[in-house]
């Protein structure tokens, strides 16, 4: 419950605002009971406090989402060192692949889509997380004929917690419509799901 509150301040604001408005409406219908106005006032104050708390605290899921967006910025800027800082120190193979990709392609933009979802396996030691999202990378291959092209992909990114930091340990990518496929199709084709 507290995780939901911290991750969705706009839902909290809408719900609290609606509740405050509804209780204010009821209070206005009973002018002979002026103490009823305490309910919408307290509701509004509690809602504001919870929204402020939600905006002030970054959840683990939000940290991972921020890391993904920061890594996308590093890829877009061709900054291998920044990108490597998000990869687990033991995953030299993943670092090598990223280094090769950044050298081979000219990346113009990386757009992480809004279907980004993060699931943390809180009982695992070390803690692990899986993030799924669609991404569109605009770039060009200097060795190939042709200009810039967009490459959409559905990405499954695996993280492991190292100290206080989340580090990428593995990456899978699939055709972009994989995020919209049925659970049965995903199982048959080895596409992880967060459901």
Coordinates of C-alpha atoms in Angstrom, one line a residue:
X1 CA 0.0 0.0 0.0
X2 CA 2.7 2.5 0.9
X3 CA 4.6 1.6 -2.3
X4 CA 1.5 2.5 -4.3
X5 CA 1.2 5.8 -2.5
X6 CA 4.8 6.7 -3.1
X7 CA 4.8 5.7 -6.8
X8 CA 1.6 7.3 -7.9
X9 CA 1.3 10.8 -6.5
X10 CA -1.1 12.0 -9.2
X11 CA -3.5 9.1 -8.4
X12 CA -3.3 10.0 -4.8
X13 CA -3.9 13.7 -5.6
X14 CA -7.0 12.8 -7.7
X15 CA -8.4 10.4 -5.2
X16 CA -7.8 12.7 -2.2
X17 CA -9.1 15.7 -4.1
X18 CA -12.3 13.8 -5.1
X19 CA -12.8 12.7 -1.5
X20 CA -12.3 16.2 -0.2
X21 CA -14.7 17.6 -2.8
X22 CA -17.3 15.0 -2.0
X23 CA -17.1 15.6 1.8
X24 CA -17.2 19.3 1.2
X25 CA -20.4 18.8 -0.8
X26 CA -21.9 16.8 2.0
X27 CA -20.8 19.4 4.6
X28 CA -22.4 22.2 2.5
X29 CA -25.8 20.3 2.5
X30 CA -25.9 20.4 6.3
X31 CA -25.2 24.0 7.4
X32 CA -26.6 23.2 10.9
X33 CA -23.5 21.0 11.5
X34 CA -20.5 23.3 11.0
X35 CA -18.1 20.8 12.4
X36 CA -18.6 18.6 9.3
X37 CA -16.3 21.0 7.5
X38 CA -13.4 19.5 9.4
X39 CA -13.6 16.3 7.3
X40 CA -12.9 17.9 3.9
X41 CA -10.2 20.2 5.4
X42 CA -8.4 17.3 7.1
X43 CA -8.8 15.2 4.0
X44 CA -7.2 17.9 1.8
X45 CA -4.3 18.5 4.3
X46 CA -3.6 14.7 4.6
X47 CA -3.7 14.4 0.8
X48 CA -1.3 17.3 0.3
X49 CA 1.1 15.8 2.9
X50 CA 1.0 12.4 1.3
X51 CA 1.6 13.9 -2.2
X52 CA 4.5 15.9 -0.9
X53 CA 5.9 12.8 0.8
X54 CA 5.4 10.8 -2.5
X55 CA 7.3 13.4 -4.5
X56 CA 10.1 13.7 -1.9
X57 CA 10.9 9.9 -1.7
X58 CA 12.3 7.9 -4.6
X59 CA 11.2 4.3 -4.5
X60 CA 13.5 1.5 -5.7
X61 CA 11.3 1.1 -8.8
X62 CA 11.7 4.8 -9.5
X63 CA 15.5 4.5 -9.0
X64 CA 15.7 1.8 -11.6
X65 CA 13.5 3.7 -14.0
X66 CA 15.8 6.7 -13.6
X67 CA 18.9 4.5 -14.2
X68 CA 17.3 3.3 -17.5
X69 CA 16.6 6.9 -18.6
X70 CA 20.1 8.0 -17.6
X71 CA 21.6 5.0 -19.5
X72 CA 19.6 6.0 -22.5
X73 CA 21.0 9.5 -22.3
X74 CA 24.5 8.1 -22.0
X75 CA 23.9 5.9 -25.2
X76 CA 22.5 9.0 -27.0
X77 CA 25.6 11.0 -26.0
X78 CA 28.0 8.2 -26.9
X79 CA 29.3 8.2 -23.4
X80 CA 30.6 4.7 -22.8
X81 CA 32.0 5.5 -19.3
X82 CA 28.6 6.8 -18.1
X83 CA 26.9 3.7 -19.6
X84 CA 29.4 1.3 -18.1
X85 CA 28.8 2.8 -14.6
X86 CA 25.3 1.2 -14.8
X87 CA 26.6 -2.3 -15.6
X88 CA 27.5 -4.8 -12.9
X89 CA 31.3 -5.0 -12.4
X90 CA 31.3 -8.8 -13.0
X91 CA 29.5 -8.5 -16.3
X92 CA 32.5 -7.7 -18.6
X93 CA 30.7 -9.4 -21.5
X94 CA 27.8 -7.0 -21.3
X95 CA 30.3 -4.1 -21.1
X96 CA 32.1 -5.4 -24.2
X97 CA 28.9 -5.6 -26.2
X98 CA 27.9 -2.1 -25.2
X99 CA 31.3 -0.7 -26.0
X100 CA 31.2 -2.4 -29.4
X101 CA 27.7 -1.1 -30.2
X102 CA 28.6 2.5 -29.2
X103 CA 31.6 2.4 -31.4
X104 CA 29.9 0.8 -34.4
X105 CA 26.7 2.8 -34.6
X106 CA 26.0 6.5 -34.6
X107 CA 23.1 6.9 -32.2
X108 CA 21.1 10.1 -32.7
X109 CA 18.3 9.5 -30.1
X110 CA 17.1 6.9 -27.7
X111 CA 13.4 7.1 -26.7
X112 CA 12.3 4.9 -23.7
X113 CA 8.5 4.5 -24.0
X114 CA 6.0 5.0 -21.3
X115 CA 5.3 1.3 -20.9
X116 CA 8.4 1.0 -18.6
X117 CA 7.6 -1.4 -15.8
X118 CA 9.9 -2.6 -13.0
X119 CA 9.4 -5.6 -10.7
X120 CA 11.7 -6.1 -7.7
X121 CA 12.3 -9.6 -6.3
X122 CA 12.6 -8.4 -2.7
X123 CA 13.1 -11.8 -1.2
X124 CA 16.2 -12.7 -3.4
X125 CA 19.7 -12.2 -2.0
X126 CA 21.2 -10.2 -3.6
X127 CA 18.1 -8.3 -4.5
X128 CA 17.1 -8.6 -8.2
X129 CA 14.8 -6.6 -10.5
X130 CA 13.5 -6.9 -14.0
X131 CA 12.5 -4.0 -16.1
X132 CA 10.5 -4.2 -19.3
X133 CA 9.9 -1.5 -21.8
X134 CA 9.8 -0.5 -25.5
X135 CA 12.5 1.7 -26.9
X136 CA 13.1 3.3 -30.2
X137 CA 16.7 4.0 -31.2
X138 CA 17.4 6.3 -34.1
X139 CA 20.8 5.9 -35.6
X140 CA 23.0 4.9 -38.5
X141 CA 25.6 2.3 -39.3
X142 CA 28.6 4.0 -41.0
X143 CA 29.6 0.7 -42.6
X144 CA 26.3 0.2 -44.3
X145 CA 24.6 2.0 -47.1
X146 CA 21.6 4.2 -46.2
X147 CA 20.9 6.9 -43.8
X148 CA 19.4 7.2 -40.4
X149 CA 16.8 4.6 -39.4
X150 CA 14.6 3.9 -36.4
X151 CA 15.0 0.6 -34.6
X152 CA 12.1 -0.2 -32.2
X153 CA 12.7 -3.0 -29.7
X154 CA 11.0 -4.5 -26.6
X155 CA 13.7 -4.8 -23.9
X156 CA 13.9 -6.9 -20.8
X157 CA 16.7 -5.6 -18.6
X158 CA 17.8 -7.5 -15.5
X159 CA 19.3 -5.8 -12.4
X160 CA 21.1 -6.8 -9.3
X161 CA 21.6 -4.7 -6.2
X162 CA 25.3 -4.0 -5.4
X163 CA 25.5 -2.2 -2.1
X164 CA 23.0 0.7 -2.5
X165 CA 23.2 0.7 -6.3
X166 CA 21.3 -1.2 -9.0
X167 CA 23.5 -2.6 -11.7
X168 CA 22.5 -4.2 -15.0
X169 CA 23.4 -7.8 -15.3
X170 CA 21.7 -9.0 -18.5
X171 CA 19.7 -7.7 -21.4
X172 CA 17.3 -9.3 -23.8
X173 CA 15.6 -7.6 -26.7
X174 CA 12.7 -8.8 -28.9
X175 CA 10.6 -7.5 -31.7
X176 CA 8.6 -4.4 -30.6
X177 CA 5.2 -6.0 -30.4
X178 CA 6.3 -8.6 -27.9
X179 CA 5.0 -6.3 -25.1
X180 CA 1.5 -6.8 -26.5
X181 CA 1.6 -10.5 -26.9
X182 CA -0.4 -13.0 -24.9
X183 CA 1.1 -14.8 -21.9
X184 CA 1.0 -18.1 -23.9
X185 CA 2.9 -16.6 -26.8
X186 CA 5.5 -15.1 -24.4
X187 CA 6.0 -18.4 -22.7
X188 CA 6.4 -20.2 -26.0
X189 CA 9.0 -17.7 -27.3
X190 CA 10.9 -17.2 -24.0
X191 CA 9.8 -13.6 -23.5
X192 CA 9.7 -12.7 -19.8
X193 CA 6.7 -11.1 -18.4
X194 CA 6.1 -9.1 -15.2
X195 CA 2.5 -10.3 -14.7

